[in-house]
PDB file of C-alpha atoms and ligand atoms in Angstrom:
ATOM      1  CA  UNK A   1      22.124 110.800 428.054  1.00 84.00           C
ATOM      2  CA  UNK A   2      25.426 108.783 426.360  1.00 93.00           C
ATOM      3  CA  UNK A   3      26.760 110.215 422.676  1.00 96.00           C
ATOM      4  CA  UNK A   4      25.515 108.200 420.013  1.00 97.00           C
ATOM      5  CA  UNK A   5      27.027 106.764 416.216  1.00 98.00           C
ATOM      6  CA  UNK A   6      26.513 104.492 414.348  1.00 98.00           C
ATOM      7  CA  UNK A   7      26.971 102.724 410.844  1.00 98.00           C
ATOM      8  CA  UNK A   8      24.415 102.848 408.645  1.00 98.00           C
ATOM      9  CA  UNK A   9      24.586 100.789 405.077  1.00 97.00           C
ATOM     10  CA  UNK A  10      22.659  97.640 402.988  1.00 97.00           C
ATOM     11  CA  UNK A  11      23.418  95.433 404.334  1.00 96.00           C
ATOM     12  CA  UNK A  12      25.187  96.252 407.281  1.00 97.00           C
ATOM     13  CA  UNK A  13      26.033  93.050 409.537  1.00 95.00           C
ATOM     14  CA  UNK A  14      29.567  92.537 408.035  1.00 93.00           C
ATOM     15  CA  UNK A  15      30.152  95.876 408.713  1.00 95.00           C
ATOM     16  CA  UNK A  16      33.514  96.130 410.771  1.00 96.00           C
ATOM     17  CA  UNK A  17      32.851  99.630 412.183  1.00 97.00           C
ATOM     18  CA  UNK A  18      31.305  98.808 415.558  1.00 98.00           C
ATOM     19  CA  UNK A  19      34.559  96.860 416.265  1.00 98.00           C
ATOM     20  CA  UNK A  20      37.288  99.864 415.512  1.00 98.00           C
ATOM     21  CA  UNK A  21      35.593 102.759 417.470  1.00 98.00           C
ATOM     22  CA  UNK A  22      34.491 100.288 420.172  1.00 98.00           C
ATOM     23  CA  UNK A  23      38.081 100.282 420.270  1.00 98.00           C
ATOM     24  CA  UNK A  24      38.784 103.504 419.794  1.00 98.00           C
ATOM     25  CA  UNK A  25      36.815 104.366 422.473  1.00 98.00           C
ATOM     26  CA  UNK A  26      38.249 102.254 425.262  1.00 98.00           C
ATOM     27  CA  UNK A  27      41.645 103.618 424.007  1.00 98.00           C
ATOM     28  CA  UNK A  28      40.669 106.701 424.633  1.00 98.00           C
ATOM     29  CA  UNK A  29      38.592 106.821 427.040  1.00 97.00           C
ATOM     30  CA  UNK A  30      35.502 108.135 425.699  1.00 98.00           C
ATOM     31  CA  UNK A  31      32.038 107.794 426.749  1.00 97.00           C
ATOM     32  CA  UNK A  32      30.212 106.267 423.261  1.00 97.00           C
ATOM     33  CA  UNK A  33      27.893 103.774 422.259  1.00 97.00           C
ATOM     34  CA  UNK A  34      28.400 102.575 418.742  1.00 98.00           C
ATOM     35  CA  UNK A  35      25.453 100.395 416.768  1.00 98.00           C
ATOM     36  CA  UNK A  36      24.298  99.378 413.366  1.00 98.00           C
ATOM     37  CA  UNK A  37      21.689 100.936 411.411  1.00 98.00           C
ATOM     38  CA  UNK A  38      19.883  98.736 408.356  1.00 98.00           C
ATOM     39  CA  UNK A  39      19.494 101.498 406.644  1.00 98.00           C
ATOM     40  CA  UNK A  40      15.951 100.784 404.120  1.00 98.00           C
ATOM     41  CA  UNK A  41      16.541 100.888 400.173  1.00 97.00           C
ATOM     42  CA  UNK A  42      13.778 103.594 399.629  1.00 97.00           C
ATOM     43  CA  UNK A  43      14.540 105.200 402.768  1.00 98.00           C
ATOM     44  CA  UNK A  44      17.970 106.839 403.746  1.00 98.00           C
ATOM     45  CA  UNK A  45      16.811 109.800 404.582  1.00 98.00           C
ATOM     46  CA  UNK A  46      14.489 108.941 407.623  1.00 98.00           C
ATOM     47  CA  UNK A  47      16.547 106.389 409.096  1.00 98.00           C
ATOM     48  CA  UNK A  48      18.914 108.843 409.565  1.00 98.00           C
ATOM     49  CA  UNK A  49      17.035 111.914 411.004  1.00 98.00           C
ATOM     50  CA  UNK A  50      15.465 109.293 412.950  1.00 98.00           C
ATOM     51  CA  UNK A  51      18.930 108.660 414.356  1.00 98.00           C
ATOM     52  CA  UNK A  52      19.555 111.523 414.734  1.00 97.00           C
ATOM     53  CA  UNK A  53      16.153 112.559 416.606  1.00 96.00           C
ATOM     54  CA  UNK A  54      16.963 110.003 418.969  1.00 94.00           C
ATOM     55  CA  UNK A  55      20.513 111.346 419.881  1.00 93.00           C
ATOM     56  CA  UNK A  56      23.362 110.276 417.239  1.00 97.00           C
ATOM     57  CA  UNK A  57      25.786 112.751 417.531  1.00 98.00           C
ATOM     58  CA  UNK A  58      27.117 110.966 414.055  1.00 98.00           C
ATOM     59  CA  UNK A  59      27.150 108.674 411.176  1.00 98.00           C
ATOM     60  CA  UNK A  60      29.746 106.058 409.227  1.00 98.00           C
ATOM     61  CA  UNK A  61      27.927 106.022 405.376  1.00 97.00           C
ATOM     62  CA  UNK A  62      28.514 102.851 403.636  1.00 95.00           C
ATOM     63  CA  UNK A  63      27.282 101.386 400.342  1.00 92.00           C
ATOM     64  CA  UNK A  64      24.849 102.415 398.493  1.00 94.00           C
ATOM     65  CA  UNK A  65      24.016 104.971 400.857  1.00 97.00           C
ATOM     66  CA  UNK A  66      27.239 107.312 400.082  1.00 95.00           C
ATOM     67  CA  UNK A  67      25.775 109.841 397.455  1.00 95.00           C
ATOM     68  CA  UNK A  68      22.464 109.818 399.389  1.00 97.00           C
ATOM     69  CA  UNK A  69      24.507 111.349 402.410  1.00 98.00           C
ATOM     70  CA  UNK A  70      25.752 113.984 400.448  1.00 98.00           C
ATOM     71  CA  UNK A  71      22.574 114.903 399.311  1.00 98.00           C
ATOM     72  CA  UNK A  72      21.317 114.993 402.391  1.00 98.00           C
ATOM     73  CA  UNK A  73      23.784 117.284 403.933  1.00 98.00           C
ATOM     74  CA  UNK A  74      23.555 120.620 404.972  1.00 98.00           C
ATOM     75  CA  UNK A  75      27.276 121.275 404.357  1.00 98.00           C
ATOM     76  CA  UNK A  76      29.706 119.315 402.809  1.00 98.00           C
ATOM     77  CA  UNK A  77      33.465 119.764 402.763  1.00 96.00           C
ATOM     78  CA  UNK A  78      35.662 120.199 400.154  1.00 91.00           C
ATOM     79  CA  UNK A  79      36.667 116.140 399.624  1.00 91.00           C
ATOM     80  CA  UNK A  80      33.426 115.082 399.462  1.00 95.00           C
ATOM     81  CA  UNK A  81      31.953 117.395 397.233  1.00 94.00           C
ATOM     82  CA  UNK A  82      34.451 116.621 394.732  1.00 88.00           C
ATOM     83  CA  UNK A  83      33.215 112.952 395.834  1.00 91.00           C
ATOM     84  CA  UNK A  84      30.217 113.886 395.643  1.00 93.00           C
ATOM     85  CA  UNK A  85      30.272 111.419 398.567  1.00 94.00           C
ATOM     86  CA  UNK A  86      30.012 111.534 401.852  1.00 96.00           C
ATOM     87  CA  UNK A  87      31.239 108.632 404.335  1.00 96.00           C
ATOM     88  CA  UNK A  88      30.470 110.581 407.379  1.00 98.00           C
ATOM     89  CA  UNK A  89      27.778 112.481 408.656  1.00 98.00           C
ATOM     90  CA  UNK A  90      28.061 115.110 412.301  1.00 98.00           C
ATOM     91  CA  UNK A  91      24.731 115.840 413.670  1.00 98.00           C
ATOM     92  CA  UNK A  92      25.354 119.238 414.666  1.00 97.00           C
ATOM     93  CA  UNK A  93      23.398 121.658 418.172  1.00 95.00           C
ATOM     94  CA  UNK A  94      21.511 123.625 415.948  1.00 96.00           C
ATOM     95  CA  UNK A  95      20.454 120.323 413.688  1.00 96.00           C
ATOM     96  CA  UNK A  96      22.179 120.872 410.396  1.00 98.00           C
ATOM     97  CA  UNK A  97      24.093 117.675 409.159  1.00 98.00           C
ATOM     98  CA  UNK A  98      27.739 118.154 408.124  1.00 98.00           C
ATOM     99  CA  UNK A  99      29.382 115.295 405.535  1.00 98.00           C
ATOM    100  CA  UNK A 100      32.682 113.893 404.846  1.00 98.00           C
ATOM    101  CA  UNK A 101      34.555 111.930 402.773  1.00 97.00           C
ATOM    102  CA  UNK A 102      37.527 110.234 404.473  1.00 97.00           C
ATOM    103  CA  UNK A 103      38.087 107.245 402.456  1.00 96.00           C
ATOM    104  CA  UNK A 104      40.487 108.232 400.185  1.00 96.00           C
ATOM    105  CA  UNK A 105      42.753 110.930 403.362  1.00 97.00           C
ATOM    106  CA  UNK A 106      42.378 107.405 405.065  1.00 98.00           C
ATOM    107  CA  UNK A 107      44.651 105.640 402.017  1.00 98.00           C
ATOM    108  CA  UNK A 108      46.387 108.055 401.972  1.00 98.00           C
ATOM    109  CA  UNK A 109      47.697 107.721 405.512  1.00 98.00           C
ATOM    110  CA  UNK A 110      48.161 103.749 405.488  1.00 98.00           C
ATOM    111  CA  UNK A 111      50.109 103.599 402.106  1.00 98.00           C
ATOM    112  CA  UNK A 112      52.243 107.056 403.441  1.00 98.00           C
ATOM    113  CA  UNK A 113      52.558 106.877 406.899  1.00 97.00           C
ATOM    114  CA  UNK A 114      51.642 102.974 408.212  1.00 97.00           C
ATOM    115  CA  UNK A 115      53.613 101.445 404.737  1.00 97.00           C
ATOM    116  CA  UNK A 116      55.731 104.059 404.556  1.00 97.00           C
ATOM    117  CA  UNK A 117      55.570 104.672 401.242  1.00 98.00           C
ATOM    118  CA  UNK A 118      55.973 108.006 398.950  1.00 98.00           C
ATOM    119  CA  UNK A 119      52.896 108.772 397.092  1.00 98.00           C
ATOM    120  CA  UNK A 120      55.607 111.901 395.851  1.00 98.00           C
ATOM    121  CA  UNK A 121      57.123 111.875 393.371  1.00 98.00           C
ATOM    122  CA  UNK A 122      55.881 108.236 392.395  1.00 98.00           C
ATOM    123  CA  UNK A 123      53.615 107.430 389.151  1.00 98.00           C
ATOM    124  CA  UNK A 124      50.568 106.348 390.368  1.00 98.00           C
ATOM    125  CA  UNK A 125      48.328 103.887 389.029  1.00 98.00           C
ATOM    126  CA  UNK A 126      44.407 103.866 390.154  1.00 98.00           C
ATOM    127  CA  UNK A 127      42.251 101.010 388.476  1.00 98.00           C
ATOM    128  CA  UNK A 128      38.748 102.132 388.592  1.00 98.00           C
ATOM    129  CA  UNK A 129      36.244 105.031 388.598  1.00 96.00           C
ATOM    130  CA  UNK A 130      33.531 103.973 391.018  1.00 91.00           C
ATOM    131  CA  UNK A 131      32.881 106.159 394.274  1.00 87.00           C
ATOM    132  CA  UNK A 132      36.407 105.024 395.778  1.00 92.00           C
ATOM    133  CA  UNK A 133      38.031 106.714 393.197  1.00 94.00           C
ATOM    134  CA  UNK A 134      36.531 109.982 393.274  1.00 92.00           C
ATOM    135  CA  UNK A 135      37.170 109.848 396.883  1.00 92.00           C
ATOM    136  CA  UNK A 136      40.686 109.512 396.629  1.00 95.00           C
ATOM    137  CA  UNK A 137      41.806 111.290 394.082  1.00 94.00           C
ATOM    138  CA  UNK A 138      42.012 115.496 395.847  1.00 93.00           C
ATOM    139  CA  UNK A 139      44.607 113.428 398.602  1.00 96.00           C
ATOM    140  CA  UNK A 140      46.711 111.505 396.689  1.00 97.00           C
ATOM    141  CA  UNK A 141      46.810 114.425 394.580  1.00 97.00           C
ATOM    142  CA  UNK A 142      47.667 116.822 397.119  1.00 96.00           C
ATOM    143  CA  UNK A 143      51.020 113.838 397.745  1.00 98.00           C
ATOM    144  CA  UNK A 144      52.306 115.327 394.347  1.00 98.00           C
ATOM    145  CA  UNK A 145      52.754 111.869 392.997  1.00 98.00           C
ATOM    146  CA  UNK A 146      54.695 112.739 389.424  1.00 98.00           C
ATOM    147  CA  UNK A 147      52.116 111.276 387.354  1.00 97.00           C
ATOM    148  CA  UNK A 148      48.243 110.076 388.396  1.00 98.00           C
ATOM    149  CA  UNK A 149      46.684 107.570 385.882  1.00 98.00           C
ATOM    150  CA  UNK A 150      42.964 106.718 386.249  1.00 98.00           C
ATOM    151  CA  UNK A 151      41.688 103.259 384.158  1.00 98.00           C
ATOM    152  CA  UNK A 152      39.098 102.151 383.601  1.00 98.00           C
ATOM    153  CA  UNK A 153      36.567  99.665 381.656  1.00 98.00           C
ATOM    154  CA  UNK A 154      34.754 102.740 380.994  1.00 98.00           C
ATOM    155  CA  UNK A 155      36.603 104.945 379.814  1.00 98.00           C
ATOM    156  CA  UNK A 156      34.399 107.410 379.476  1.00 98.00           C
ATOM    157  CA  UNK A 157      34.414 107.828 383.042  1.00 97.00           C
ATOM    158  CA  UNK A 158      37.724 108.448 384.270  1.00 98.00           C
ATOM    159  CA  UNK A 159      38.625 109.972 381.295  1.00 98.00           C
ATOM    160  CA  UNK A 160      36.062 113.016 382.680  1.00 97.00           C
ATOM    161  CA  UNK A 161      37.115 112.520 386.513  1.00 95.00           C
ATOM    162  CA  UNK A 162      41.015 113.146 385.426  1.00 97.00           C
ATOM    163  CA  UNK A 163      39.131 116.515 383.925  1.00 97.00           C
ATOM    164  CA  UNK A 164      37.623 117.921 386.756  1.00 93.00           C
ATOM    165  CA  UNK A 165      41.095 117.207 389.008  1.00 93.00           C
ATOM    166  CA  UNK A 166      43.650 118.713 386.329  1.00 95.00           C
ATOM    167  CA  UNK A 167      43.718 122.110 387.915  1.00 95.00           C
ATOM    168  CA  UNK A 168      45.200 120.296 391.367  1.00 94.00           C
ATOM    169  CA  UNK A 169      47.910 118.242 389.472  1.00 96.00           C
ATOM    170  CA  UNK A 170      49.251 116.054 386.888  1.00 97.00           C
ATOM    171  CA  UNK A 171      46.122 113.338 385.999  1.00 98.00           C
ATOM    172  CA  UNK A 172      44.745 111.553 382.520  1.00 98.00           C
ATOM    173  CA  UNK A 173      42.324 108.762 382.171  1.00 98.00           C
ATOM    174  CA  UNK A 174      41.289 105.771 380.297  1.00 98.00           C
ATOM    175  CA  UNK A 175      40.717 102.618 379.059  1.00 98.00           C
ATOM    176  CA  UNK A 176      43.220 100.525 380.233  1.00 98.00           C
ATOM    177  CA  UNK A 177      44.529 100.204 376.729  1.00 97.00           C
ATOM    178  CA  UNK A 178      45.158 103.527 376.926  1.00 97.00           C
ATOM    179  CA  UNK A 179      47.344 103.323 380.178  1.00 98.00           C
ATOM    180  CA  UNK A 180      50.969 103.383 377.779  1.00 93.00           C
ATOM    181  CA  UNK A 181      54.472 101.539 378.584  1.00 94.00           C
ATOM    182  CA  UNK A 182      54.729 102.695 381.662  1.00 95.00           C
ATOM    183  CA  UNK A 183      55.542 101.035 385.101  1.00 98.00           C
ATOM    184  CA  UNK A 184      53.802 102.309 387.816  1.00 98.00           C
ATOM    185  CA  UNK A 185      55.546 102.517 391.383  1.00 98.00           C
ATOM    186  CA  UNK A 186      52.133 102.447 393.195  1.00 98.00           C
ATOM    187  CA  UNK A 187      49.212 100.450 391.473  1.00 98.00           C
ATOM    188  CA  UNK A 188      46.145 100.687 393.282  1.00 98.00           C
ATOM    189  CA  UNK A 189      42.954  98.386 392.370  1.00 98.00           C
ATOM    190  CA  UNK A 190      39.954 100.761 393.705  1.00 98.00           C
ATOM    191  CA  UNK A 191      37.819  99.173 391.048  1.00 97.00           C
ATOM    192  CA  UNK A 192      34.398  95.878 392.616  1.00 95.00           C
ATOM    193  CA  UNK A 193      36.495  93.027 390.612  1.00 96.00           C
ATOM    194  CA  UNK A 194      37.675  91.002 393.870  1.00 95.00           C
ATOM    195  CA  UNK A 195      34.754  91.157 396.074  1.00 93.00           C
ATOM    196  CA  UNK A 196      33.683  89.176 392.348  1.00 95.00           C
ATOM    197  CA  UNK A 197      37.307  87.308 392.497  1.00 95.00           C
ATOM    198  CA  UNK A 198      38.002  88.524 389.557  1.00 97.00           C
ATOM    199  CA  UNK A 199      40.623  91.020 387.091  1.00 98.00           C
ATOM    200  CA  UNK A 200      40.467  94.158 386.129  1.00 98.00           C
ATOM    201  CA  UNK A 201      42.268  94.455 382.468  1.00 98.00           C
ATOM    202  CA  UNK A 202      45.299  95.002 384.142  1.00 98.00           C
ATOM    203  CA  UNK A 203      48.501  94.074 382.103  1.00 97.00           C
ATOM    204  CA  UNK A 204      51.886  92.597 384.457  1.00 97.00           C
ATOM    205  CA  UNK A 205      54.483  95.278 383.574  1.00 97.00           C
ATOM    206  CA  UNK A 206      52.153  98.035 384.649  1.00 98.00           C
ATOM    207  CA  UNK A 207      53.677  96.857 388.049  1.00 98.00           C
ATOM    208  CA  UNK A 208      57.459  98.051 388.985  1.00 97.00           C
ATOM    209  CA  UNK A 209      59.544  96.054 390.652  1.00 90.00           C
ATOM    210  CA  UNK A 210      59.855  97.771 394.082  1.00 94.00           C
ATOM    211  CA  UNK A 211      56.752  99.087 393.896  1.00 97.00           C
ATOM    212  CA  UNK A 212      53.659  98.467 395.902  1.00 98.00           C
ATOM    213  CA  UNK A 213      50.683  97.209 394.477  1.00 98.00           C
ATOM    214  CA  UNK A 214      47.393  98.054 396.972  1.00 98.00           C
ATOM    215  CA  UNK A 215      44.210  96.035 396.765  1.00 98.00           C
ATOM    216  CA  UNK A 216      40.579  97.935 398.647  1.00 97.00           C
ATOM    217  CA  UNK A 217      38.880  95.206 398.927  1.00 95.00           C
ATOM    218  CA  UNK A 218      40.352  93.568 402.160  1.00 94.00           C
ATOM    219  CA  UNK A 219      39.066  90.076 404.248  1.00 90.00           C
ATOM    220  CA  UNK A 220      40.632  87.931 401.150  1.00 92.00           C
ATOM    221  CA  UNK A 221      43.947  87.184 400.748  1.00 93.00           C
ATOM    222  CA  UNK A 222      45.685  87.052 398.016  1.00 95.00           C
ATOM    223  CA  UNK A 223      43.326  88.542 395.607  1.00 96.00           C
ATOM    224  CA  UNK A 224      43.448  88.079 391.219  1.00 98.00           C
ATOM    225  CA  UNK A 225      45.367  91.158 391.575  1.00 98.00           C
ATOM    226  CA  UNK A 226      47.865  90.938 394.352  1.00 98.00           C
ATOM    227  CA  UNK A 227      48.244  87.326 392.398  1.00 98.00           C
ATOM    228  CA  UNK A 228      49.253  88.896 389.417  1.00 98.00           C
ATOM    229  CA  UNK A 229      50.833  91.781 391.568  1.00 98.00           C
ATOM    230  CA  UNK A 230      52.903  89.265 392.551  1.00 97.00           C
ATOM    231  CA  UNK A 231      53.392  87.266 389.954  1.00 97.00           C
ATOM    232  CA  UNK A 232      55.312  90.437 388.016  1.00 97.00           C
ATOM    233  CA  UNK A 233      57.545  90.965 391.042  1.00 97.00           C
ATOM    234  CA  UNK A 234      55.637  92.965 393.203  1.00 97.00           C
ATOM    235  CA  UNK A 235      57.002  92.159 397.292  1.00 95.00           C
ATOM    236  CA  UNK A 236      55.128  94.679 398.452  1.00 97.00           C
ATOM    237  CA  UNK A 237      51.077  94.485 398.535  1.00 97.00           C
ATOM    238  CA  UNK A 238      49.229  95.237 401.161  1.00 97.00           C
ATOM    239  CA  UNK A 239      45.378  95.115 401.549  1.00 97.00           C
ATOM    240  CA  UNK A 240      42.165  98.081 402.226  1.00 97.00           C
ATOM    241  CA  UNK A 241      41.578  97.244 405.727  1.00 97.00           C
ATOM    242  CA  UNK A 242      44.141 100.007 407.049  1.00 98.00           C
ATOM    243  CA  UNK A 243      41.991 102.202 405.113  1.00 98.00           C
ATOM    244  CA  UNK A 244      39.633 101.038 406.706  1.00 98.00           C
ATOM    245  CA  UNK A 245      41.057 101.652 409.920  1.00 98.00           C
ATOM    246  CA  UNK A 246      41.784 105.443 408.771  1.00 98.00           C
ATOM    247  CA  UNK A 247      39.342 106.486 407.412  1.00 98.00           C
ATOM    248  CA  UNK A 248      36.979 105.583 410.893  1.00 98.00           C
ATOM    249  CA  UNK A 249      39.874 107.411 412.800  1.00 98.00           C
ATOM    250  CA  UNK A 250      39.266 109.842 410.779  1.00 98.00           C
ATOM    251  CA  UNK A 251      35.651 110.018 411.556  1.00 98.00           C
ATOM    252  CA  UNK A 252      36.609 109.799 415.433  1.00 98.00           C
ATOM    253  CA  UNK A 253      39.084 112.649 415.302  1.00 98.00           C
ATOM    254  CA  UNK A 254      36.363 115.167 413.348  1.00 98.00           C
ATOM    255  CA  UNK A 255      33.519 113.649 416.094  1.00 98.00           C
ATOM    256  CA  UNK A 256      35.512 112.994 419.527  1.00 98.00           C
ATOM    257  CA  UNK A 257      39.091 116.098 418.605  1.00 98.00           C
ATOM    258  CA  UNK A 258      41.243 113.557 419.982  1.00 98.00           C
ATOM    259  CA  UNK A 259      43.718 110.791 417.863  1.00 98.00           C
ATOM    260  CA  UNK A 260      42.626 107.251 418.294  1.00 98.00           C
ATOM    261  CA  UNK A 261      46.147 105.084 417.785  1.00 98.00           C
ATOM    262  CA  UNK A 262      45.496 102.208 414.776  1.00 98.00           C
ATOM    263  CA  UNK A 263      48.603 100.334 413.910  1.00 96.00           C
ATOM    264  CA  UNK A 264      47.808  97.218 416.823  1.00 97.00           C
ATOM    265  CA  UNK A 265      44.065  97.499 416.005  1.00 98.00           C
ATOM    266  CA  UNK A 266      45.630  97.593 411.788  1.00 97.00           C
ATOM    267  CA  UNK A 267      47.598  94.732 412.703  1.00 95.00           C
ATOM    268  CA  UNK A 268      44.479  92.468 414.596  1.00 95.00           C
ATOM    269  CA  UNK A 269      42.665  92.439 411.534  1.00 96.00           C
ATOM    270  CA  UNK A 270      44.533  91.772 409.236  1.00 93.00           C
ATOM    271  CA  UNK A 271      44.532  88.569 407.412  1.00 90.00           C
ATOM    272  CA  UNK A 272      47.522  87.619 406.024  1.00 87.00           C
ATOM    273  CA  UNK A 273      48.156  87.737 402.163  1.00 86.00           C
ATOM    274  CA  UNK A 274      48.779  84.564 401.418  1.00 73.00           C
TER     275      UNK A 274
HETATM  276  P1  LIG B 301      31.540 101.330 392.557  1.00 60.58           P
HETATM  277  O1  LIG B 301      30.674 100.029 392.655  1.00 60.58           O
HETATM  278  O2  LIG B 301      31.823 103.039 392.559  1.00 60.58           O
HETATM  279  O3  LIG B 301      33.540 101.096 390.725  1.00 60.58           O
HETATM  280  C1  LIG B 301      33.263  99.970 391.027  1.00 60.58           C
HETATM  281  C2  LIG B 301      35.047 100.415 389.565  1.00 60.58           C
HETATM  282  O4  LIG B 301      35.000  98.421 389.237  1.00 60.58           O
HETATM  283  C3  LIG B 301      34.166 100.914 389.341  1.00 60.58           C
HETATM  284  O5  LIG B 301      34.567 102.053 388.150  1.00 60.58           O
HETATM  285  C4  LIG B 301      33.712  98.968 387.756  1.00 60.58           C
HETATM  286  O6  LIG B 301      34.267  99.784 386.265  1.00 60.58           O
HETATM  287  C5  LIG B 301      35.047  98.573 387.911  1.00 60.58           C
HETATM  288  N1  LIG B 301      34.882  96.983 388.250  1.00 60.58           N
HETATM  289  C6  LIG B 301      34.175  96.406 388.039  1.00 60.58           C
HETATM  290  N2  LIG B 301      34.015  95.034 388.734  1.00 60.58           N
HETATM  291  C7  LIG B 301      34.414  95.269 387.029  1.00 60.58           C
HETATM  292  C8  LIG B 301      36.039  94.964 386.544  1.00 60.58           C
HETATM  293  N3  LIG B 301      35.525  93.229 386.117  1.00 60.58           N
HETATM  294  N4  LIG B 301      37.125  94.564 385.448  1.00 60.58           N
HETATM  295  C9  LIG B 301      37.153  95.552 385.772  1.00 60.58           C
HETATM  296  N5  LIG B 301      36.947  97.099 386.643  1.00 60.58           N
HETATM  297  C10 LIG B 301      35.365  96.461 387.418  1.00 60.58           C
HETATM  298  O7  LIG B 301      32.414 100.994 393.598  1.00 60.58           O
HETATM  299  P2  LIG B 301      33.109 101.678 394.684  1.00 60.58           P
HETATM  300  O8  LIG B 301      34.423 102.759 394.315  1.00 60.58           O
HETATM  301  O9  LIG B 301      32.838 102.365 396.058  1.00 60.58           O
HETATM  302  O10 LIG B 301      34.704 100.691 395.598  1.00 60.58           O
HETATM  303  C11 LIG B 301      35.394  99.981 394.899  1.00 60.58           C
HETATM  304  C12 LIG B 301      36.218  99.123 396.046  1.00 60.58           C
HETATM  305  O11 LIG B 301      36.547  99.741 396.604  1.00 60.58           O
HETATM  306  C13 LIG B 301      35.428  97.562 396.622  1.00 60.58           C
HETATM  307  O12 LIG B 301      36.070  96.426 396.706  1.00 60.58           O
HETATM  308  C14 LIG B 301      35.092  97.851 398.186  1.00 60.58           C
HETATM  309  O13 LIG B 301      34.544  96.990 398.618  1.00 60.58           O
HETATM  310  C15 LIG B 301      36.479  98.803 398.098  1.00 60.58           C
HETATM  311  N6  LIG B 301      36.554 100.570 399.864  1.00 60.58           N
HETATM  312  C16 LIG B 301      37.521  99.832 400.147  1.00 60.58           C
HETATM  313  C17 LIG B 301      37.925 100.985 401.166  1.00 60.58           C
HETATM  314  C18 LIG B 301      38.176 100.689 402.575  1.00 60.58           C
HETATM  315  O14 LIG B 301      37.465 101.209 402.922  1.00 60.58           O
HETATM  316  N7  LIG B 301      39.460  99.944 402.615  1.00 60.58           N
HETATM  317  C19 LIG B 301      36.048 101.925 401.223  1.00 60.58           C
HETATM  318  C20 LIG B 301      35.706 101.933 399.763  1.00 60.58           C
HETATM  319  C21 LIG B 301      35.481 100.512 399.049  1.00 60.58           C
HETATM  320  P3  LIG B 301      32.667 100.094 385.375  1.00 60.58           P
HETATM  321  O15 LIG B 301      33.090 101.979 385.536  1.00 60.58           O
HETATM  322  O16 LIG B 301      33.623  99.696 383.652  1.00 60.58           O
HETATM  323  O17 LIG B 301      31.624  99.569 385.544  1.00 60.58           O
END
């Protein structure tokens, strides 16, 4: 029987994961099938178990199920534990479910390898304190930035995250007003504001000229955040398509044991930022 994989979410028809994994499978000569599962909002676990029973080997998990995927798993990686969320599941032959969270490593790989921007020794500002931020903090801190600041509308959430991560590096968190008069080499918009064409309440003065502004949302061209950065003089702008492809590549390695190339696919999927 052919190995089956799928991405589960709700809604799910917009997902690019089938395209990405089909491209990887073809390039790597892997015989597999990758589909879409629309998980019922009140029936995530049952939908996963059903897929597993029908011969599924693994799943990617997207909104709104990342927390439930984490809870369902029998074994969880350190990254998934810290995030309290999983974006990839592997089904073992004995029925156990393993959980991983590759969002943060995907973003880190995109910034460091694809964009050629080091995180080490840099001042990094992350906007937001939701699920995506929880996943990216540990991989970011592993790169030893000079300082990592988390700013969120709900300041308490950012402060709490920073406190949880304190043992892993120099990190602080609070509201937008707590950022301070500092310019950051890398500013990451990990809020969901761009999905509604809104701008997080960040000052244009946080951007260091010569730095990088990274928008986690993708396929939306110049979002209000990227436009703010551009108007502030930032030349290096990126959206989250590279992160999406890189997290998929990590899941592919985890499931199949071979690492696909990502560059051509990222180029093919990139919508110009203008
Ligand atoms: P969550 O819903 O978990 O968190 C949303 C965050 O955005 C919260 O911190 C919230 O602040 C903040 N926020 C929402 N609206 C505004 C606003 N108008 N101004 C300021 N802050 C705002 O979302 P996720 O963490 O799951 O996703 C965040 C973004 O990352 C989305 O755009 C998503 O598409 C993208 N993403 C991209 C991926 C990729 O592969 N490229 C992977 C995963 C996510 P508060 O707590 O104060 O409400």
